mmCIF file of C-alpha atoms in Angstrom:
data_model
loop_
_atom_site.group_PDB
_atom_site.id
_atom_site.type_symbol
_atom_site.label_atom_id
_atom_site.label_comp_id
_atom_site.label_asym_id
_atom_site.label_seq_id
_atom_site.Cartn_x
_atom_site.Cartn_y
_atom_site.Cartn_z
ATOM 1 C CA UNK A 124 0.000 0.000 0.000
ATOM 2 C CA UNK A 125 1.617 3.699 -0.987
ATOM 3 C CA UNK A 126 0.551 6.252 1.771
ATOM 4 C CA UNK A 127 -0.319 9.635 0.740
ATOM 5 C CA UNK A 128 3.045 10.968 0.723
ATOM 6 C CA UNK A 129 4.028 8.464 -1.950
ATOM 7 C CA UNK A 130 1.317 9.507 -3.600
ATOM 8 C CA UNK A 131 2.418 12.700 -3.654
ATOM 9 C CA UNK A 132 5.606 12.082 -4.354
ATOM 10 C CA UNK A 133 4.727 9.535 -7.579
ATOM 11 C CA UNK A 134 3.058 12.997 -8.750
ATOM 12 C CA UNK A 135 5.479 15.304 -8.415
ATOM 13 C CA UNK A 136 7.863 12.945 -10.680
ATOM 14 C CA UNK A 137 5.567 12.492 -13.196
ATOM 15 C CA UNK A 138 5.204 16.116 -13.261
ATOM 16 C CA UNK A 139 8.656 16.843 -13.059
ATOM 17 C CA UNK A 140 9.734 14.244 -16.217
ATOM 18 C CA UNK A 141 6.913 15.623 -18.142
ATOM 19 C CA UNK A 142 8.128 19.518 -17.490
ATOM 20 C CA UNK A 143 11.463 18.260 -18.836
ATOM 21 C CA UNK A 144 10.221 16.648 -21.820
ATOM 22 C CA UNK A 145 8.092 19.381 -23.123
ATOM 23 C CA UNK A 146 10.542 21.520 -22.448
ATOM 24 C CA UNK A 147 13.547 19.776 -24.399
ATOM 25 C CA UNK A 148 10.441 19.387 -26.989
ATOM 26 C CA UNK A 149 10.057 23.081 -27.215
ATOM 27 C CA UNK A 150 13.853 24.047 -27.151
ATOM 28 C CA UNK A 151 15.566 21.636 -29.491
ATOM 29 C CA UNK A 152 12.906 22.304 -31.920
ATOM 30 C CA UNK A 153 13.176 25.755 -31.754
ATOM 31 C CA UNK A 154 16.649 25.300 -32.222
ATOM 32 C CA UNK A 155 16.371 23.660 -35.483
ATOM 33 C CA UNK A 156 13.488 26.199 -36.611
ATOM 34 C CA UNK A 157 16.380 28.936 -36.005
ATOM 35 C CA UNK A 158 19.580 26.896 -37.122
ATOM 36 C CA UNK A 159 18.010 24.682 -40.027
ATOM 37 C CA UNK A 160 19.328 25.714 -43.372
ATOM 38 C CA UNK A 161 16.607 24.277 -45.181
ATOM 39 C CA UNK A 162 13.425 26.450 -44.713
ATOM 40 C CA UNK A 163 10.915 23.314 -45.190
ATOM 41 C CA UNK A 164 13.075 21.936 -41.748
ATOM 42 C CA UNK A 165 12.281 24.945 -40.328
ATOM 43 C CA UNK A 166 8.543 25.188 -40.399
ATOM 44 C CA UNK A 167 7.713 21.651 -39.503
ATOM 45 C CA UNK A 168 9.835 21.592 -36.453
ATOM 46 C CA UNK A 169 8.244 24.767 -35.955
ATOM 47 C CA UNK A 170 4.949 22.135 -34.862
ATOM 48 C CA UNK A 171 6.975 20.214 -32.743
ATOM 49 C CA UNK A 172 7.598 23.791 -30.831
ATOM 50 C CA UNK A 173 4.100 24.468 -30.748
ATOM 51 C CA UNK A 174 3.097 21.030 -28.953
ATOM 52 C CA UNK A 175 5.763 21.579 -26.868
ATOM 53 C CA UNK A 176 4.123 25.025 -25.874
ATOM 54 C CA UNK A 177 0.877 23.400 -25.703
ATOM 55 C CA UNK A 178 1.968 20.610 -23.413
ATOM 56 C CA UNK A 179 3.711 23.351 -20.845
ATOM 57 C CA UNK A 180 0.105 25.291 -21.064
ATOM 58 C CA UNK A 181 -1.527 21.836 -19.842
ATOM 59 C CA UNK A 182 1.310 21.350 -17.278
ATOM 60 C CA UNK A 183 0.416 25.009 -16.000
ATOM 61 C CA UNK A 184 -3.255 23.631 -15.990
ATOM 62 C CA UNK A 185 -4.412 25.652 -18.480
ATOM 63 C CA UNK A 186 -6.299 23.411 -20.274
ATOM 64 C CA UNK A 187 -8.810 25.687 -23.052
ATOM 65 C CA UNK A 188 -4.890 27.937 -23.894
ATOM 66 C CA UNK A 189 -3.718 24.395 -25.018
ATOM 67 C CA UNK A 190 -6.477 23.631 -27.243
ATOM 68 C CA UNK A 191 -6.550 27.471 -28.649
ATOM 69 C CA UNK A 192 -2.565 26.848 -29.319
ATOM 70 C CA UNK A 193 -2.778 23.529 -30.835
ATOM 71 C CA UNK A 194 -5.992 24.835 -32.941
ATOM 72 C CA UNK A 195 -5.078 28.537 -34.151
ATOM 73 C CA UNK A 196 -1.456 27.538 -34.385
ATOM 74 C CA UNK A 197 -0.780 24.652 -36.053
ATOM 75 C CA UNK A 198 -4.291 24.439 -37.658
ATOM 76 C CA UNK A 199 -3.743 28.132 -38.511
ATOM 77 C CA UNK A 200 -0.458 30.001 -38.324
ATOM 78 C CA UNK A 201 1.730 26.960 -39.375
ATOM 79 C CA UNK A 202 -0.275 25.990 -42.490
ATOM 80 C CA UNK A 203 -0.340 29.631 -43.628
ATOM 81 C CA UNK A 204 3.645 30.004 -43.040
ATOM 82 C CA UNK A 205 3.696 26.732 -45.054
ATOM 83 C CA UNK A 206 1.725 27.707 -47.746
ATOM 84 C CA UNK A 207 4.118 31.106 -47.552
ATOM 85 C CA UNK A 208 7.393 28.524 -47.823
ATOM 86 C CA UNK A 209 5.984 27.046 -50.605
ATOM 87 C CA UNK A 210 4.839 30.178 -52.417
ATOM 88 C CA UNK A 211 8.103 31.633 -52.125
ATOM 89 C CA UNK A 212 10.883 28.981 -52.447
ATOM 90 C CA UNK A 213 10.937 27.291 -55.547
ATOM 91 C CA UNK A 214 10.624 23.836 -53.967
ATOM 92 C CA UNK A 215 12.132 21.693 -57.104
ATOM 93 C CA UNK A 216 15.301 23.616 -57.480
ATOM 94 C CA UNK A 217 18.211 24.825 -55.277
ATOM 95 C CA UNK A 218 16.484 28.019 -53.502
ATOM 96 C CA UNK A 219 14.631 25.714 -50.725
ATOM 97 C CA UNK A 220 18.076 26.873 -49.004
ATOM 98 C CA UNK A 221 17.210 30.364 -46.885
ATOM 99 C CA UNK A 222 20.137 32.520 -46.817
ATOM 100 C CA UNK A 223 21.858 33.760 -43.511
ATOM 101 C CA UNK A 224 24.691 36.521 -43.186
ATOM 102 C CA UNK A 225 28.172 36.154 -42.827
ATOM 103 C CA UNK A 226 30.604 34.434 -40.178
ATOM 104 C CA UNK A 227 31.098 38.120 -38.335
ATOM 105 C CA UNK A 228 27.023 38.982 -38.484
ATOM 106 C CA UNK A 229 26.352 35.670 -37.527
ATOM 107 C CA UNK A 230 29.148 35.441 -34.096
ATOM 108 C CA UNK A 231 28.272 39.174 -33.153
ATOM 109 C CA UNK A 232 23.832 38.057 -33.320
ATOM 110 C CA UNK A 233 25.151 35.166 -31.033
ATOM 111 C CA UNK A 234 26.804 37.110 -28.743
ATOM 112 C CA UNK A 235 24.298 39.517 -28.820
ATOM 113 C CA UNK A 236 21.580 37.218 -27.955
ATOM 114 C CA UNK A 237 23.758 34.674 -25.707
ATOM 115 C CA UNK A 238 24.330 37.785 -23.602
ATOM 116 C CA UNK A 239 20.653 38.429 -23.719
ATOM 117 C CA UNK A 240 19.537 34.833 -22.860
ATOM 118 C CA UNK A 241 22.093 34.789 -19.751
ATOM 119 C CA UNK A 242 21.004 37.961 -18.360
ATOM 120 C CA UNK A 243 16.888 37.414 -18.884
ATOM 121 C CA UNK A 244 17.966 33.635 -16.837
ATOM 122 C CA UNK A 245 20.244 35.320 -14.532
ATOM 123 C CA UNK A 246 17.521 38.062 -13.770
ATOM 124 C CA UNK A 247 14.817 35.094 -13.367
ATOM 125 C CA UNK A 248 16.555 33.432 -11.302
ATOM 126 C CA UNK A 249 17.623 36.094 -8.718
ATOM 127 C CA UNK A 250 14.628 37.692 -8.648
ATOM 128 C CA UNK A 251 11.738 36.767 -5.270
ATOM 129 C CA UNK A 252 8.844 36.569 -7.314
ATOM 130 C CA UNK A 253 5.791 36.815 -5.391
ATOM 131 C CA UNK A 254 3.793 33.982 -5.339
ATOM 132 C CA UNK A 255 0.251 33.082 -4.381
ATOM 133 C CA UNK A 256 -0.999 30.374 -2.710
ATOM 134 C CA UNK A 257 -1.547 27.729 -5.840
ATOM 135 C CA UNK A 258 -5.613 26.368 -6.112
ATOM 136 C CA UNK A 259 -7.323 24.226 -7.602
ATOM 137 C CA UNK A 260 -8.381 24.896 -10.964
ATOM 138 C CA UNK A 261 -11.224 22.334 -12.365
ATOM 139 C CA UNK A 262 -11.839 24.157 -16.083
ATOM 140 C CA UNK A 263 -10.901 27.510 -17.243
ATOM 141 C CA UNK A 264 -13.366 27.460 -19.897
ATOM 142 C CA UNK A 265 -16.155 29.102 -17.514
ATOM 143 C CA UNK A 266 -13.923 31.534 -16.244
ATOM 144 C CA UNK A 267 -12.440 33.146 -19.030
ATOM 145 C CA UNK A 268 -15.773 33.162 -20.907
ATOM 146 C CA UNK A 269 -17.154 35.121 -17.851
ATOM 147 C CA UNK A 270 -14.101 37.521 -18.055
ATOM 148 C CA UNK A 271 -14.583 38.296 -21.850
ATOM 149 C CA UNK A 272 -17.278 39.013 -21.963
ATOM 150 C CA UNK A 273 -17.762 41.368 -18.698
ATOM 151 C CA UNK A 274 -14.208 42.943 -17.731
ATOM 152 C CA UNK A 275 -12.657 42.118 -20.874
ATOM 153 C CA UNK A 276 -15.581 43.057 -23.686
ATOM 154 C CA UNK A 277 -14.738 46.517 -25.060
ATOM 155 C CA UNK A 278 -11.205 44.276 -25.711
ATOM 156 C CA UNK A 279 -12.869 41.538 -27.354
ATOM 157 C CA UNK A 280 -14.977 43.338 -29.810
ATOM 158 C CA UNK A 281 -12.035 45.350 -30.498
ATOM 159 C CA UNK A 282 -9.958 42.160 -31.217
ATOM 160 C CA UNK A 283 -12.950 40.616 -33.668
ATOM 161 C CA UNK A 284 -12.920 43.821 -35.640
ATOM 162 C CA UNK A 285 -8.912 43.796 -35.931
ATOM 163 C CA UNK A 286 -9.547 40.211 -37.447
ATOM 164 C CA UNK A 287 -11.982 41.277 -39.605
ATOM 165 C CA UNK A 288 -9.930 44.063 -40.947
ATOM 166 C CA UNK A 289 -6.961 41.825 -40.821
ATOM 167 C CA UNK A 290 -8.712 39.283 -43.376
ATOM 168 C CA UNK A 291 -10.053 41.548 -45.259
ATOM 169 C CA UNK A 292 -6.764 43.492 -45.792
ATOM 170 C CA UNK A 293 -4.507 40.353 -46.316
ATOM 171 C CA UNK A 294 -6.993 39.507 -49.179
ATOM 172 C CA UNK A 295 -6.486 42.599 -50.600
ATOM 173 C CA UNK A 296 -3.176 42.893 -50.708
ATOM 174 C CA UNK A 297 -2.195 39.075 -51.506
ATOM 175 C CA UNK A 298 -4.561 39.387 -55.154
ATOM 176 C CA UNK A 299 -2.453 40.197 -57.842
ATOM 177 C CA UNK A 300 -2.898 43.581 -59.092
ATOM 178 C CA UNK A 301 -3.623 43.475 -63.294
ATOM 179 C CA UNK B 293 20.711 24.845 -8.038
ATOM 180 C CA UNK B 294 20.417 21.924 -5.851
ATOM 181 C CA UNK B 295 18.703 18.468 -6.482
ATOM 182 C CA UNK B 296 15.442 19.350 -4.583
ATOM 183 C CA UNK B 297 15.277 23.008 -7.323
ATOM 184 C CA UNK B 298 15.587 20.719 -9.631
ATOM 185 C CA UNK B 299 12.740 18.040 -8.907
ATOM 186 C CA UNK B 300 10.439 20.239 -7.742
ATOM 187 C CA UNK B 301 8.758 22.293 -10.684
ATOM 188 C CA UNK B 302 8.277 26.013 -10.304
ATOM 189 C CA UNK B 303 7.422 29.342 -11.905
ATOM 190 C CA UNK B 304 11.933 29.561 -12.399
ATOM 191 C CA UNK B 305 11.645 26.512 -14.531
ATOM 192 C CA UNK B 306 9.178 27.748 -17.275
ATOM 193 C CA UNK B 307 10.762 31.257 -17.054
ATOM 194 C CA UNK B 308 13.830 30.033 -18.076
ATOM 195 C CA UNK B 309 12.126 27.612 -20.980
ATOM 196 C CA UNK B 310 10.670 30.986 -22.232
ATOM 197 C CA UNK B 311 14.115 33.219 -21.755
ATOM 198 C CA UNK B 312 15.527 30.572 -23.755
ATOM 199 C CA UNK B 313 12.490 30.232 -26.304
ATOM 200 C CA UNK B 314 12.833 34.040 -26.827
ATOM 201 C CA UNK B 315 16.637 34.431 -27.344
ATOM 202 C CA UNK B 316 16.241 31.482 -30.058
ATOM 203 C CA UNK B 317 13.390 33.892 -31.879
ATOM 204 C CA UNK B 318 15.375 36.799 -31.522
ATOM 205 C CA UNK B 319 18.396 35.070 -33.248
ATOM 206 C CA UNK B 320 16.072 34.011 -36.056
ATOM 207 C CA UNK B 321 14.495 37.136 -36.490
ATOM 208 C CA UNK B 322 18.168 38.740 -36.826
ATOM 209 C CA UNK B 323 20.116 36.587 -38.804
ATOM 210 C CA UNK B 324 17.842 35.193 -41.791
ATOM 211 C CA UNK B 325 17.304 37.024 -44.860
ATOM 212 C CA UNK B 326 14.314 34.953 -46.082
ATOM 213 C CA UNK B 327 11.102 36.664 -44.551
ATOM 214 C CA UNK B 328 9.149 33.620 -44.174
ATOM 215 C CA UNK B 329 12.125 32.957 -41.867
ATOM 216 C CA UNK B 330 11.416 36.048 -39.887
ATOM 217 C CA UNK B 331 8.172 35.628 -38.977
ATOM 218 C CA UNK B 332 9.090 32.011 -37.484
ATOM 219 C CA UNK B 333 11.181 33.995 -35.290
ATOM 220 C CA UNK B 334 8.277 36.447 -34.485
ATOM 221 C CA UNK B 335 6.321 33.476 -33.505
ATOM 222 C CA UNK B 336 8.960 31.697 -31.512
ATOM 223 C CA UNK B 337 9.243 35.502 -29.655
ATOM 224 C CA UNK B 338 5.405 35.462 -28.826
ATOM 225 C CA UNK B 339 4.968 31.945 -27.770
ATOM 226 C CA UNK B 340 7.702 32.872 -25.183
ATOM 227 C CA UNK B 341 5.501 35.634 -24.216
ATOM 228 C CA UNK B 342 2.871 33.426 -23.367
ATOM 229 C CA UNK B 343 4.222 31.177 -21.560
ATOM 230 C CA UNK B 344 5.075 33.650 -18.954
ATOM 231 C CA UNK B 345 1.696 34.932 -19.025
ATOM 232 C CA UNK B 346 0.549 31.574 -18.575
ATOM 233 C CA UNK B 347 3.138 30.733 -15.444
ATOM 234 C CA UNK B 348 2.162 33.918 -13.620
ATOM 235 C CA UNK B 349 -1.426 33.153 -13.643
ATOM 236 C CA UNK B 350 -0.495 29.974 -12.313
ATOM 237 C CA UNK B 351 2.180 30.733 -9.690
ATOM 238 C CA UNK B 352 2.009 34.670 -9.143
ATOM 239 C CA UNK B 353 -1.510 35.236 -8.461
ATOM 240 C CA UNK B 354 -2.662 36.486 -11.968
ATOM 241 C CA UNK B 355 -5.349 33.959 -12.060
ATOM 242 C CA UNK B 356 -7.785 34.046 -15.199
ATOM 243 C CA UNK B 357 -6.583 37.561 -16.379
ATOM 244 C CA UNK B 358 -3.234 36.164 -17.561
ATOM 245 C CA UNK B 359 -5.629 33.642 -19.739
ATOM 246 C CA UNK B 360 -7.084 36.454 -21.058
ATOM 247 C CA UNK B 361 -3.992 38.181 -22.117
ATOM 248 C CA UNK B 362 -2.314 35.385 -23.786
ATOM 249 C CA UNK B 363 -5.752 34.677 -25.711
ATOM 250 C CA UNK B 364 -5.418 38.050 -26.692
ATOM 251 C CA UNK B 365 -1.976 37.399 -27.567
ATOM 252 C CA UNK B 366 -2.739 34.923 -29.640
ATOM 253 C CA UNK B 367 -5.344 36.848 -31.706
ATOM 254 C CA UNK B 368 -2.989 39.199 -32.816
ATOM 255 C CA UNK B 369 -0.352 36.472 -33.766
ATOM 256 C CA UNK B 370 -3.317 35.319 -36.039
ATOM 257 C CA UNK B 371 -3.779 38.610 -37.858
ATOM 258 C CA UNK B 372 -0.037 39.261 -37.704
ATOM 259 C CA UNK B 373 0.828 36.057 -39.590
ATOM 260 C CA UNK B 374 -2.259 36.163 -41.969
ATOM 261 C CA UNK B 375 -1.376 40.619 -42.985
ATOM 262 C CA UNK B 376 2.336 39.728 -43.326
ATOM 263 C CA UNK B 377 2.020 36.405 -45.379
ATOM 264 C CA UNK B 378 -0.076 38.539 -47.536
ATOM 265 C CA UNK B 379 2.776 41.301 -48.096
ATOM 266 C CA UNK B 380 5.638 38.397 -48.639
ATOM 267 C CA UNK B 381 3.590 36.923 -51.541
ATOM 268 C CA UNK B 382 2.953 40.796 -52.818
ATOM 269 C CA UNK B 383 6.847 40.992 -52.416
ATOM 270 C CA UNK B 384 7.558 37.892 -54.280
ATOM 271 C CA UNK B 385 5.392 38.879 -57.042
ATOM 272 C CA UNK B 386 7.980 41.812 -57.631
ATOM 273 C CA UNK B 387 10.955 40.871 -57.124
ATOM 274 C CA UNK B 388 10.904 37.318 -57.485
ATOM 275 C CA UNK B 389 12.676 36.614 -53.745
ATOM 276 C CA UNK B 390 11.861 37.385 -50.711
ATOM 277 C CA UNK B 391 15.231 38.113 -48.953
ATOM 278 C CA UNK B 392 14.250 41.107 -46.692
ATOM 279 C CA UNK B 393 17.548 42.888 -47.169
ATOM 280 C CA UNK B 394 17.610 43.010 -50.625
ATOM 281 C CA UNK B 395 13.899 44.582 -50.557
ATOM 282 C CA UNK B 396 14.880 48.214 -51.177
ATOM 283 C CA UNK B 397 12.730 49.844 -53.284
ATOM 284 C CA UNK B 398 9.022 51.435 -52.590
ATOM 285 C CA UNK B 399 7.792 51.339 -56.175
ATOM 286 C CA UNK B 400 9.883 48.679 -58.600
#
């Protein structure tokens, strides 16, 4: 018989291996999208980044975030930056390769963003965040449909005209012009 | 960092997966010509974003409102991507490439 404390315990692992592999998940992949000569490379392991994401939304139990990533992004933003690759590489010939800059451009934009990346962690890390108590949280569905449309509305009509505009502008300048 | 920091998963664990997720976008977004490129970057960026909306409403007290943010966040990635998609096919059309460098002129 486990006690409650094992129970406990059991969780925590799982929780822990799980935080590690969605992480890897989301930074090795993200590491290919950015380092991958080829540009096809680069946008499908730019849907292994996105589960990733998705998975550390669950993990952070938010469960309707997850199912907006996985749907708007990888149903939506990563077939439209595919159907951009293809548009604009010529897929049968030699130009599938995306250019970067030269060995100086490239060492200084590592440096510059090494030095970025340490002092964002370094800041993180050293900083006493203030943290609530952590609750329960059963579905955030309820809650965040409550919150648009009461604290949040004059937001949320704002943000379904900008997508209306949005559409109707990328239609109109994506048509070719006679 | 000791062993118990390490098992036990906080809000320093995902801040650092999205420090990390962000530098990676930045470096995209600086070093590839190809604009298709870019906007992975941009993407990369914003996901980081939400993720640390996302851990603050779960370990700093934010609650629903950092939901609501990173919904909104996402809403404007949508329109973002779909708006700038539609100006690197305009910019293919006239000059054939999309290297964002090399895009110099207004009116070709």
């Amino acid at each position: 018989m486990l006690s409650k404390i094992d129970y406990i315990n059991i969780n925590m692992n799982l929780i822990t291996i799980a935080f590690y592999f969605f992480a890897a998940l989301t930074i090795v992949f993200a590491a290919v999208v950015v380092f991958s000569k080829n540009i096809m490379h680069s946008a499908f392991s730019l849907l292994f980044t996105f589960f990733g994401v998705a998975g550390l939304y669950v993990l952070l139990s938010a469960d309707f975030l997850a199912i907006t990533q996985i749907m708007i992004y990888i149903g939506g933003i990563l077939v439209l930056i595919l159907f951009g690759v293809m548009l604009t590489t010529h897929i049968t010939g030699v130009d599938v390769k995306s250019g970067t800059m030269g060995k100086i451009q490239l060492g200084l934009a590592g440096i510059l963003t090494g030095v970025i990346a340490a002092s964002l962690i370094l800041v993180f890390k050293s900083t006493k965040w203030y943290l609530s108590e952590s609750q329960v949280v059963n579905s955030t569905v309820n809650q965040i449909g409550k919150e648009l449309l009461t604290n949040y509305l004059l937001a949320f009509e704002a943000a379904s005209m900008l997508l209306l505009i949005a559409i109707v502008g990328a239609a109109f300048i994506a048509r070719k012009n006679k | 960092m000791n062993i118990t920091e390490i098992m036990n998963i906080g809000l320093t664990h995902y801040l650092i997966v999205s420090a990390l997720l962000f530098s990676l976008g930045l470096y995209g977004i600086i070093t590839r010509k190809h604009a298709v490129m870019v906007l992975m970057g941009l993407e990369l960026v914003l996901n980081s974003a939400n993720i640390n909306f996302i851990a603050f409403a779960k370990y700093g007290g934010m609650n629903i409102e950092g939901h609501v943010a990173a919904i909104f966040v996402i809403i404007l990635a949508a329109a973002e991507a779909a708006v700038a998609l539609a100006i690197v096919l305009n910019i293919y059309q006239n000059f054939k490439h999309v290297n964002v460098d090399e895009v110099n002129k207004l009116k070709g």
